[in-house]
Coordinates of C-alpha atoms in Angstrom, one line a residue:
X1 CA 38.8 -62.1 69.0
X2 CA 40.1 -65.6 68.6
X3 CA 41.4 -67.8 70.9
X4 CA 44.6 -67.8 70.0
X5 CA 44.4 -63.8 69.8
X6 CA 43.1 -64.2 73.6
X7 CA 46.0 -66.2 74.7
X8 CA 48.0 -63.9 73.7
X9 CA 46.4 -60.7 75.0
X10 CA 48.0 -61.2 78.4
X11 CA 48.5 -58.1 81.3
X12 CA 50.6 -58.8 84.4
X13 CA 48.6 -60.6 86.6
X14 CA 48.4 -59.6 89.5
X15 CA 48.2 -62.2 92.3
X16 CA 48.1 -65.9 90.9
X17 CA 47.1 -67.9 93.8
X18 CA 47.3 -71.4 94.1
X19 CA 44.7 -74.1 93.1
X20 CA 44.0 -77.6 93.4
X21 CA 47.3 -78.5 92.0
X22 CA 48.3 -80.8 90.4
X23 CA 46.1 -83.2 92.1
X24 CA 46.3 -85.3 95.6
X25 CA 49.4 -87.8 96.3
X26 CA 48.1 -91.1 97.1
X27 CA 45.3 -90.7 99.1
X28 CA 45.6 -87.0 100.2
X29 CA 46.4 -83.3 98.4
X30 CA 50.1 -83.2 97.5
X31 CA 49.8 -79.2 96.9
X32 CA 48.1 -76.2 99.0
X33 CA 45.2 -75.8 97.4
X34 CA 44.9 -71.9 98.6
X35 CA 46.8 -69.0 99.2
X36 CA 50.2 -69.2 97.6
X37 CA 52.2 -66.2 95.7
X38 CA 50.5 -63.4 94.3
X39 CA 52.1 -59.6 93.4
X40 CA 51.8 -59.3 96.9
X41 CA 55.4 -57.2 97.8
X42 CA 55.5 -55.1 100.9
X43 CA 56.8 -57.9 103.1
X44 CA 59.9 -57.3 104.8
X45 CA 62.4 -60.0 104.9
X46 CA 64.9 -59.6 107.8
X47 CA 67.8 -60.2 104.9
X48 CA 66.8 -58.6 101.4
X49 CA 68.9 -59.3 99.0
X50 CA 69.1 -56.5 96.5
X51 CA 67.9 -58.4 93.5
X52 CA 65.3 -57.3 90.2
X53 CA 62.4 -58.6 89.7
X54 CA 63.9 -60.7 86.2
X55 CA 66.5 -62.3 88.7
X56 CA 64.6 -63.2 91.1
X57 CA 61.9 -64.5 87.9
X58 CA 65.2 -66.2 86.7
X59 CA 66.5 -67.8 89.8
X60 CA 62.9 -69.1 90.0
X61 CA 62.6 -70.9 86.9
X62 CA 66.3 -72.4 86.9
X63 CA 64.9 -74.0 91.0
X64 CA 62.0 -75.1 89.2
X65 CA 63.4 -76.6 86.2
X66 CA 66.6 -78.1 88.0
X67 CA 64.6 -79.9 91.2
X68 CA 61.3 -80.0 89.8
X69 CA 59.9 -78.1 92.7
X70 CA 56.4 -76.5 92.4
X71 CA 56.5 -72.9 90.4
X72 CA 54.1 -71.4 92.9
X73 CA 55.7 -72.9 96.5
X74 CA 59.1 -72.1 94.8
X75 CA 58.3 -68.4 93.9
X76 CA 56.4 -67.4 97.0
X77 CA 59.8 -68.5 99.4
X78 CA 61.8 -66.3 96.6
X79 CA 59.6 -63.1 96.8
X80 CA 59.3 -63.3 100.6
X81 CA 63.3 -63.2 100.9
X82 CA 63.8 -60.7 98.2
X83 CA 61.2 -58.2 99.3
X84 CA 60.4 -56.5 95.9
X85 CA 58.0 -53.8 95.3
X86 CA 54.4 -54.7 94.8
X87 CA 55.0 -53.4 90.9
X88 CA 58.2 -55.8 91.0
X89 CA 56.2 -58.8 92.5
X90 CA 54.0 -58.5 89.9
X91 CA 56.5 -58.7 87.4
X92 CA 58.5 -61.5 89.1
X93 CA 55.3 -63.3 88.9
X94 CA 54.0 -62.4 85.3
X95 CA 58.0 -63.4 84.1
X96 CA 57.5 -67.1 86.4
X97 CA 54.3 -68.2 85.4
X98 CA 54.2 -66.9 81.3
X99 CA 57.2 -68.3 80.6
X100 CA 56.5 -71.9 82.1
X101 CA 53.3 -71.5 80.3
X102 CA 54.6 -70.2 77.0
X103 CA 57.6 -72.8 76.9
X104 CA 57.3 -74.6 74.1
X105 CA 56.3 -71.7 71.9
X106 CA 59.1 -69.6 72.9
X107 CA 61.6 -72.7 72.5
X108 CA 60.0 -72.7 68.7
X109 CA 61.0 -69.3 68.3
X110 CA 64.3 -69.3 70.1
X111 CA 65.4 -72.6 68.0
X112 CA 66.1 -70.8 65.2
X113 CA 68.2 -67.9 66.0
X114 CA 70.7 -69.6 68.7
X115 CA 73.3 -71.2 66.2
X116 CA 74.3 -74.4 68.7
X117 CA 70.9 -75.2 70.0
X118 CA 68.9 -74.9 72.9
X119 CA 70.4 -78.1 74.7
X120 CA 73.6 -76.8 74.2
X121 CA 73.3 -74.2 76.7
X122 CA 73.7 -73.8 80.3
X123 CA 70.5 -74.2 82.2
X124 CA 70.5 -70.9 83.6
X125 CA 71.4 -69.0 80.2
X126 CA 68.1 -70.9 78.2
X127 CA 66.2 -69.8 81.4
X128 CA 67.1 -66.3 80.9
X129 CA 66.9 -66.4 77.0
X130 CA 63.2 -68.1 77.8
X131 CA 62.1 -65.4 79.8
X132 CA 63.6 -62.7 78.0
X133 CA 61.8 -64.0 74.3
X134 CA 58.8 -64.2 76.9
X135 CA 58.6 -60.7 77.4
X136 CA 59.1 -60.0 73.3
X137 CA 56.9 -62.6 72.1
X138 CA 54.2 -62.3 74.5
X139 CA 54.0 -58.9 76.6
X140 CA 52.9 -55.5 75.2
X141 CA 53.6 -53.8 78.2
X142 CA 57.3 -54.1 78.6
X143 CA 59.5 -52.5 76.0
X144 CA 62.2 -54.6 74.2
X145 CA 64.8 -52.1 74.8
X146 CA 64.3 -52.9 78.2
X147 CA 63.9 -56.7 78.0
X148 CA 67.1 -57.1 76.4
X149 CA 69.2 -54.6 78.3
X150 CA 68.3 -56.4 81.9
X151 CA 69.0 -59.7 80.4
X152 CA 72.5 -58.8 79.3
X153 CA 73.4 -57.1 82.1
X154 CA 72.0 -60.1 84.1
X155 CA 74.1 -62.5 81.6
X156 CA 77.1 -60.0 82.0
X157 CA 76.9 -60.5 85.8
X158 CA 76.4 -64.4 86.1
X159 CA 78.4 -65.2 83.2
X160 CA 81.5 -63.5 81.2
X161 CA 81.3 -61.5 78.8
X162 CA 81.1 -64.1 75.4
X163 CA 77.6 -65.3 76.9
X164 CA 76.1 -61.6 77.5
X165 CA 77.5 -60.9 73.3
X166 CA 75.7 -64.0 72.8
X167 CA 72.4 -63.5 74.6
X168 CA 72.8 -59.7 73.0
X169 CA 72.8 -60.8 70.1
X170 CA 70.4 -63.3 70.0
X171 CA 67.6 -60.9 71.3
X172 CA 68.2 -58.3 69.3
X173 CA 67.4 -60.8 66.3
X174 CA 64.1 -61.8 67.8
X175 CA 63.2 -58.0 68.2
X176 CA 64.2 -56.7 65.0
X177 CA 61.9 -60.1 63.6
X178 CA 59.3 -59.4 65.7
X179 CA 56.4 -58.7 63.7
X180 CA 56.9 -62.3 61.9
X181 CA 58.0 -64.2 64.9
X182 CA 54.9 -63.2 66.6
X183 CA 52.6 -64.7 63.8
X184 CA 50.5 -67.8 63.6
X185 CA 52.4 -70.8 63.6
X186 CA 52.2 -72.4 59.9
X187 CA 51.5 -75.9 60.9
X188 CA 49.3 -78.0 58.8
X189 CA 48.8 -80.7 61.2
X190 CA 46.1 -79.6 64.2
X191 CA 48.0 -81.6 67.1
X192 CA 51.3 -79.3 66.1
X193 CA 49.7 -76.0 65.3
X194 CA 47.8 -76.1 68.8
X195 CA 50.7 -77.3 71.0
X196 CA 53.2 -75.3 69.4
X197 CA 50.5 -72.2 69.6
X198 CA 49.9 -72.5 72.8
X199 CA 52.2 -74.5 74.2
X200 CA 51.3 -78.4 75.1
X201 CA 53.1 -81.5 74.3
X202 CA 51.7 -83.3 71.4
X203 CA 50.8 -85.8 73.6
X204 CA 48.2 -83.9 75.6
X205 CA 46.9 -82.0 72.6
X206 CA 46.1 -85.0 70.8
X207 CA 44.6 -86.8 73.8
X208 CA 42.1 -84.1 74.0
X209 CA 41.3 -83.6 70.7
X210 CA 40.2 -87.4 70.6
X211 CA 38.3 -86.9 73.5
X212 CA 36.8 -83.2 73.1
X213 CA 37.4 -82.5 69.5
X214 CA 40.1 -79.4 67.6
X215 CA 38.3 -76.4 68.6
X216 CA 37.0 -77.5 72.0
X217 CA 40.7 -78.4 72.5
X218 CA 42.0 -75.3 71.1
X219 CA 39.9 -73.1 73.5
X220 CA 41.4 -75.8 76.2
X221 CA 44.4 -74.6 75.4
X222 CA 43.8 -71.3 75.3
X223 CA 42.2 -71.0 78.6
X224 CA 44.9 -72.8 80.4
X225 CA 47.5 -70.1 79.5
X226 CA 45.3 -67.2 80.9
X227 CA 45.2 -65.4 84.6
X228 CA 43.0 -67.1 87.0
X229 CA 41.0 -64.3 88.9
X230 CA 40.6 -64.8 92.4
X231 CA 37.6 -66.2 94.1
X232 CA 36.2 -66.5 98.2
X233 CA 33.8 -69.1 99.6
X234 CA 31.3 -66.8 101.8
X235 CA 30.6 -68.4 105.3
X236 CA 27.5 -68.9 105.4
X237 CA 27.2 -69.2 109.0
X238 CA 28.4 -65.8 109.9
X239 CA 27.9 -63.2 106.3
X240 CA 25.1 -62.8 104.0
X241 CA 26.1 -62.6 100.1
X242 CA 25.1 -59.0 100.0
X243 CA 26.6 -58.0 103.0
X244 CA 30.5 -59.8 102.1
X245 CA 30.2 -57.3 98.6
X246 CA 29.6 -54.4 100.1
X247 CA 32.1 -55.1 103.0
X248 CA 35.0 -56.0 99.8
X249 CA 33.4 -52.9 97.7
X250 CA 34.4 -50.4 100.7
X251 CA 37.9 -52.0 100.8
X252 CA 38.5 -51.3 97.4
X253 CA 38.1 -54.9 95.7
X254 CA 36.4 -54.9 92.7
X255 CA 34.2 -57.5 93.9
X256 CA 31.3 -59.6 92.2
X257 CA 28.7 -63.0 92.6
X258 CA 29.6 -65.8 91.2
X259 CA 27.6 -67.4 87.9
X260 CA 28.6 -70.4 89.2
X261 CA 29.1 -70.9 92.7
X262 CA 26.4 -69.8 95.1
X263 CA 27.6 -68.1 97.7
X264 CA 31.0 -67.4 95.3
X265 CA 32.1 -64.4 94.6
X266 CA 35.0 -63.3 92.1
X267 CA 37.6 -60.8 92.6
X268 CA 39.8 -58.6 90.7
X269 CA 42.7 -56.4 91.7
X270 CA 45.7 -57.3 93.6
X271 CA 46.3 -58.9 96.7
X272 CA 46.5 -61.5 98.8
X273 CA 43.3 -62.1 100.1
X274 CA 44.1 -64.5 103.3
X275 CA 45.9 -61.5 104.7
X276 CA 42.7 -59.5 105.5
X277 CA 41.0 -59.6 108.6
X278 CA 37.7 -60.5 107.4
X279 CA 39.9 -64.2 106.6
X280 CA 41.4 -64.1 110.0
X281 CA 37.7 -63.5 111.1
X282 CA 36.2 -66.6 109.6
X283 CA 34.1 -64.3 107.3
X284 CA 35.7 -66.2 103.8
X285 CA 38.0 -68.9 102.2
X286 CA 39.8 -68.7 99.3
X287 CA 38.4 -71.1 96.9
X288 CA 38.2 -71.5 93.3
X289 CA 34.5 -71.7 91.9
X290 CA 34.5 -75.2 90.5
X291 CA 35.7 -76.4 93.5
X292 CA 33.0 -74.8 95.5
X293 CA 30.1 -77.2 93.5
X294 CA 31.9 -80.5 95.0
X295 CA 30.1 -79.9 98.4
X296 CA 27.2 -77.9 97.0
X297 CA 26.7 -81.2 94.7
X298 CA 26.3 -83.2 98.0
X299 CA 24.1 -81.5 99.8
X300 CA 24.4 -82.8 103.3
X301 CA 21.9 -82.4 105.7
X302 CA 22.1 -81.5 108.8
X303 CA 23.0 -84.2 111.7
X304 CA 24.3 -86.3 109.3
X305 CA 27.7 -88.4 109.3
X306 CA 29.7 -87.5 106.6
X307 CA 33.5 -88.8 105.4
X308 CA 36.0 -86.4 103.4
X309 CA 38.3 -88.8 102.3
X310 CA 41.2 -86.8 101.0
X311 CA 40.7 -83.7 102.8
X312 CA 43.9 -81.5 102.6
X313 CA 43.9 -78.6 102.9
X314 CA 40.1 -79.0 104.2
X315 CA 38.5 -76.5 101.9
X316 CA 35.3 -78.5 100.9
X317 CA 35.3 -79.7 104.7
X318 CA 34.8 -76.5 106.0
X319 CA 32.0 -76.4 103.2
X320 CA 30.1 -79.7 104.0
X321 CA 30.0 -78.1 107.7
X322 CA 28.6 -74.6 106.7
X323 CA 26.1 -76.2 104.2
X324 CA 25.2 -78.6 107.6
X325 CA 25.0 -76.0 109.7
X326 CA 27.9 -77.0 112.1
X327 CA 25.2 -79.9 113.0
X328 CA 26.1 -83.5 112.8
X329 CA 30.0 -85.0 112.3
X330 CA 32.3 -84.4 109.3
X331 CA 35.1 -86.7 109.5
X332 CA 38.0 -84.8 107.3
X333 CA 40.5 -87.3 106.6
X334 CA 44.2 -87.2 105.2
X335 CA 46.8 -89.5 104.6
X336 CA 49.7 -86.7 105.8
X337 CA 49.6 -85.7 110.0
X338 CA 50.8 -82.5 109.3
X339 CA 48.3 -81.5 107.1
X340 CA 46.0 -82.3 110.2
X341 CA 46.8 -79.3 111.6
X342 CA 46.0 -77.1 108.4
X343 CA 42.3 -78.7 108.7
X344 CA 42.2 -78.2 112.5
X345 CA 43.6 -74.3 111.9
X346 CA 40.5 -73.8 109.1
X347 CA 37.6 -74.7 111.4
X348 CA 38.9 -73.1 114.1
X349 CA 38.7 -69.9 112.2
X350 CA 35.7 -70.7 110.3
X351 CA 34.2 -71.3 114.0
X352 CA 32.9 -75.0 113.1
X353 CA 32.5 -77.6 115.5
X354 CA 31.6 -80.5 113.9
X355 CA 34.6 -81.6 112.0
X356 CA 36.8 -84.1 112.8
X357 CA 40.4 -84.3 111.5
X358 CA 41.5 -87.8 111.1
X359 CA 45.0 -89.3 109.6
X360 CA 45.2 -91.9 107.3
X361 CA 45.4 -93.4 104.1
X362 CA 42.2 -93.7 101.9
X363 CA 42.8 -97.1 100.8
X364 CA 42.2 -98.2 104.0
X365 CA 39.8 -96.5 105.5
X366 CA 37.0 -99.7 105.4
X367 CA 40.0 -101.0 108.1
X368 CA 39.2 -97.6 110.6
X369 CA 35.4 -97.2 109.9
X370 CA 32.3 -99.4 109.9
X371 CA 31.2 -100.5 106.5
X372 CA 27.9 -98.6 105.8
X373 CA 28.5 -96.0 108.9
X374 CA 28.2 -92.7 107.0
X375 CA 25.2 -90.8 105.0
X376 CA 27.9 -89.1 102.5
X377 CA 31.5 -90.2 101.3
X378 CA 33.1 -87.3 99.5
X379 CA 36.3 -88.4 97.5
X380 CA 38.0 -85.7 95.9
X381 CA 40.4 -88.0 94.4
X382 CA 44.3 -87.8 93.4
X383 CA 44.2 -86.8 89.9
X384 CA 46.4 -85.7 87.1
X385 CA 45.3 -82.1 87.7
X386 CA 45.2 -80.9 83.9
X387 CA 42.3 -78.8 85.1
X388 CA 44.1 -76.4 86.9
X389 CA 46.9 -75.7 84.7
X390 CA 46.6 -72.2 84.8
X391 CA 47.5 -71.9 88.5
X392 CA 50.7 -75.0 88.0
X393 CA 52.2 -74.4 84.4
X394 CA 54.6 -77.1 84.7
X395 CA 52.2 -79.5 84.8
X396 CA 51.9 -79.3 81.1
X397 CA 55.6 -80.6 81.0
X398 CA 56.0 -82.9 84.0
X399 CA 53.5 -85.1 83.9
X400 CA 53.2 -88.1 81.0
X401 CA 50.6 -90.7 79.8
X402 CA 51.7 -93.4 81.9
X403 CA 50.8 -90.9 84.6
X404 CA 47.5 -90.8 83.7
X405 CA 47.3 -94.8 83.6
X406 CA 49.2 -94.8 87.4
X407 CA 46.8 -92.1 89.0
X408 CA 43.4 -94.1 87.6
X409 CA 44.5 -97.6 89.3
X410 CA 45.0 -95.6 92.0
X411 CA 41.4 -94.1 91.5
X412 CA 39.6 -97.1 90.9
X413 CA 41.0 -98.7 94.6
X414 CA 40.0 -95.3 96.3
X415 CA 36.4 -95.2 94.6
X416 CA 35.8 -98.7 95.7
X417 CA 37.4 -98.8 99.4
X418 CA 34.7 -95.5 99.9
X419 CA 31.8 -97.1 98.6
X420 CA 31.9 -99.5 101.3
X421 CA 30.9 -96.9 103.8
X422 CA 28.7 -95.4 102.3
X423 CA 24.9 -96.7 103.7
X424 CA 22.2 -98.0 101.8
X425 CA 20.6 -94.9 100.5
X426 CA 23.4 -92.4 101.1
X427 CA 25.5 -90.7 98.7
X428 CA 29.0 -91.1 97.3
X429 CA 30.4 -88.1 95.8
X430 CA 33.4 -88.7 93.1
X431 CA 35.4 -85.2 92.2
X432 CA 38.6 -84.9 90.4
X433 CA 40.5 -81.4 88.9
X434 CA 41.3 -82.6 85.8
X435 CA 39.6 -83.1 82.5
X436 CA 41.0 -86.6 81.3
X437 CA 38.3 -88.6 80.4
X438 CA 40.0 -92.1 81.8
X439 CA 40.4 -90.2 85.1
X440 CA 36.3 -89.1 85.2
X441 CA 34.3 -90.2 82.6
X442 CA 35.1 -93.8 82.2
X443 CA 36.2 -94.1 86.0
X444 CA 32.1 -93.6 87.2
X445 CA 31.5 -96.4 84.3
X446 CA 33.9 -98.8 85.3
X447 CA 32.7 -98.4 88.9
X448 CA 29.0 -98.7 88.1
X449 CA 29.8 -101.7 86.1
X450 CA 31.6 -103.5 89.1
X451 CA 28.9 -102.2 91.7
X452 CA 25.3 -102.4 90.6
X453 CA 24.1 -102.0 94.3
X454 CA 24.7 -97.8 93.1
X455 CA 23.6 -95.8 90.2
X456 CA 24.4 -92.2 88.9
X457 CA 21.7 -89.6 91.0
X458 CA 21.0 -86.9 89.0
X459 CA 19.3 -85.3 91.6
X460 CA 21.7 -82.0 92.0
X461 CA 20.9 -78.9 93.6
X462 CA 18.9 -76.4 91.0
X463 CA 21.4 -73.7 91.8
X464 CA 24.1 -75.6 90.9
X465 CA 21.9 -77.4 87.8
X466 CA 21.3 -73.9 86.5
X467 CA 23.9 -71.7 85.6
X468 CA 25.6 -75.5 84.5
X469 CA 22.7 -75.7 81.6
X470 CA 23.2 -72.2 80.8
X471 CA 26.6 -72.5 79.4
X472 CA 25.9 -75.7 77.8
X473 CA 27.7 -77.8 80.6
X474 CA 24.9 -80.4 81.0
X475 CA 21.9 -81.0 79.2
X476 CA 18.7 -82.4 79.0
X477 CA 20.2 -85.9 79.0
X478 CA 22.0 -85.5 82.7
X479 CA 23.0 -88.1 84.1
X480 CA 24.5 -87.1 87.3
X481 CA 27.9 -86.2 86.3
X482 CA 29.5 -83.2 85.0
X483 CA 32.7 -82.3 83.4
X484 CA 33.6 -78.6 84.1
X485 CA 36.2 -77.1 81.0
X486 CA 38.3 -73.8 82.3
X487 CA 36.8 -71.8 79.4
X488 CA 33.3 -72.4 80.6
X489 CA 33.3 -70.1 83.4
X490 CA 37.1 -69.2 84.1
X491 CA 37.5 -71.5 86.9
X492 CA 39.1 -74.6 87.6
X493 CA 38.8 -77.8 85.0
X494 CA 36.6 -80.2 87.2
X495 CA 34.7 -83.1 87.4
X496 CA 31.7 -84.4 89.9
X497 CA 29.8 -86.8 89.9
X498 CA 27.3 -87.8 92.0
X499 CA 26.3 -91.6 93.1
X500 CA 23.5 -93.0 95.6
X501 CA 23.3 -96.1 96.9
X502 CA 20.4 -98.4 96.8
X503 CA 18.3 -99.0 99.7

């Protein structure tokens, strides 16, 4: 099967959780980076309105597109008050996230059959025609007939009557032109053919294939429009490996180890896994696999004073303590108080003592801490986050190159305020969820070329080193960095690198 066959060989999904979004704001995460929507239905509200699963899809995307509010955060308030089926949730979701996703693709394919033009409409009717072509173009599932009936009924109701003739007839075009309208795009020129395909700017798409090359770019692409599967973070301190399987096996979760992550484990079916009461219990967090390397990368010992810059939401925190043992002091800090709390709320149910919150901003933090006073600095950095665009489709068509440039000045003050506190002989850890290369790459250069008192430690954990090699993520030439791609292993874009400081 290609790769652009794959993209489009979706099912519903059925819970898409939240990742590391779209990176952290200025010193600290400016999205949850767990729990979030999912086809979870069966919540109550105490006012449901009596809305479909496409209106409640639709009112989602006209939010998102009008106040540029996050697709996930924005969706999850509108299921909760709408209280739709599981089966409906599902579909609300499927209809959110595909069309975001899909956007550009189905705006090619809608351009030619609305006579005035996409920008001519009203924001809500290209929403609906979006998600509508959505479910013709790129679902096997639903039938047209019943695609096309919902959105004129829907266009009937929120409109008058010319609109509903309008969207009628505009759909009814794309089905009977199916077959062709769901062909390969004829582009001659790569960056077209793959944005258009699968839906990037041109911008993006040509970016990456100066930096990864056309086919690594195209199955880039590719993997950025499918599901992400679900993942937990065993604790370590309270469940063996073995013993968290068979517990999820008996619940019904089709439930499996990580290739990546030790002490991951990948889940399918449906649900939202921080409602179960092995979470409440402390037994797991919800955490995506690449994610789960940053702490495994640094290796802390136990007793030892360790600094999580950008801590929010406080999921490799909670890691560093659990790989410690709960011995020593993890100081998890965050530029946001409230997000204190969230970090306080984890360890407590995690049942680790030794972190810390703290509040602050990053760029600072020399100002709060002795220079040289910790064995570890972790900075999971603010970053573009175009390694998680699976889980936060509108990244693709928010963000721009002179975001890039911002969020790397940003990067290079953060990298060099944590350095300072890091002792001779300890270890800076550098982490990122995106794939640009002037955001990883070129950052760790630019740092080791202004700081020759550290150097690039390749000395990673073999259980991380391993399954890395296997899929052809590192080599033989490893040099203590690694960029993660979301087609490797189905997880999270990602980079680490690892950094010691000379004695």
């Amino acid at each position: 099967m290609s790769v652009q066959d794959k993209g489009k060989d979706r099912k519903f999904r059925n819970g898409h959780k939240t990742g590391a979004g779209n990176g952290k704001s200025s010193s600290s995460g400016a999205a949850p980076r767990q729990g979030g929507p999912g086809a979870q239905g069966g919540r109550s509200p105490r006012n449901p309105k009596p809305q479909t699963a496409r209106e409640v899809a639709l009112n989602t995307l006209v939010k998102v597109a009008e106040s540029g509010a996050y697709s996930n955060l924005q969706l999850n308030r509108a299921l909760q008050d709408a209280g739709l089926s599981r089966q409906d949730a599902g579909l609300a979701t499927e209809l959110v996230y595909g069309t975001i996703q899909q956007q550009r693709l189905i705006d090619y394919r809608l351009a030619g059959l609305v006579a005035k033009g996409l920008d001519k409409l009203s924001p809500w009717v290209l929403q609906l025609l979006r998600l509508s072509a959505y479910q013709l173009l790129c679902l096997d599932r639903i039938p047209a007939h019943a695609a096309v009936n919902e959105a004129v009924q829907i266009a009937k109701k929120r409109g008058h009557s010319g609109i509903s003739g309008m969207v009628n007839g505009v759909l009814r075009n794309m089905e009977r032109r199916l077959q062709e309208l769901r062909g390969p795009i004829e582009e001659r020129n790569p960056v077209s053919r793959i944005g258009i395909t699968y839906s990037y700017p041109d911008w993006l798409v040509e970016r990456w294939i100066d930096a990864y090359g056309e086919a690594v770019t195209e199955a880039i692409c590719a993997s950025g429009n499918e599901s992400p599967h679900a993942s937990l973070r065993i604790n370590r301190l309270r469940l063996a490996q073995d013993e968290a399987l068979k517990r999820l096996s008996e619940a019904g979760y089709q439930a499996n180890p990580s290739p990546l992550a030790p002490y991951g484990i990948i889940l399918e079916g449906a649900g939202n896994f921080a409602l179960t009461d092995s979470y409440a219990e402390g037994l797991w967090t919800l955490q995506d696999e690449s994610s789960m390397l940053v702490a495994e990368v640094c290796a802390p010992m136990p007793g030892w004073r360790v600094l999580d810059c950008c801590a929010a939401p406080g999921g490799k925190s909670t890691h560093l303590a659990e790989l410690m043992g709960d011995k020593g002091r993890v100081i998890a800090n965050d530029v946001h108080p409230h997000k204190r709390q969230l970090i306080d709320e984890h360890a407590r149910r995690l049942g680790l003592t030794a972190i810390e919150t703290a509040t602050g901003d990053a760029a600072e933090l020399s100002g709060r801490f002795p220079e040289a006073s910790f064995d570890l600095v972790l900075l999971d950095a603010p970053c573009s986050g175009f390694g998680v665009i699976r889980r936060k489709p509108e990244i693709k068509w928010t963000k721009s190159p002179e975001d890039v440039d911002s969020i790397a000045e940003l990067q290079r003050r953060l990298i060099s305020e944590a350095a300072k506190l890091v002792r001779p002989g300890g270890t800076l850890v550098y982490s990122t969820c995106t794939i640009e290369r002037e955001e990883n790459e070129a950052q760790i250069a630019a740092f080791l070329d202004g700081h020759p008192d550290f150097a690039a430690d390749a000395d990673w954990p073999e259980t991380v080193l391993q399954p890395l090699r296997e899929a052809g993520v590192v080599d033989g030439q490893f040099h203590g960095y690694a960029q993660l791609l979301p087609q490797h292993f189905g997880s999270d874009g990602f980079f680490i690198a690892k950094l010691k400081r000379q004695q």
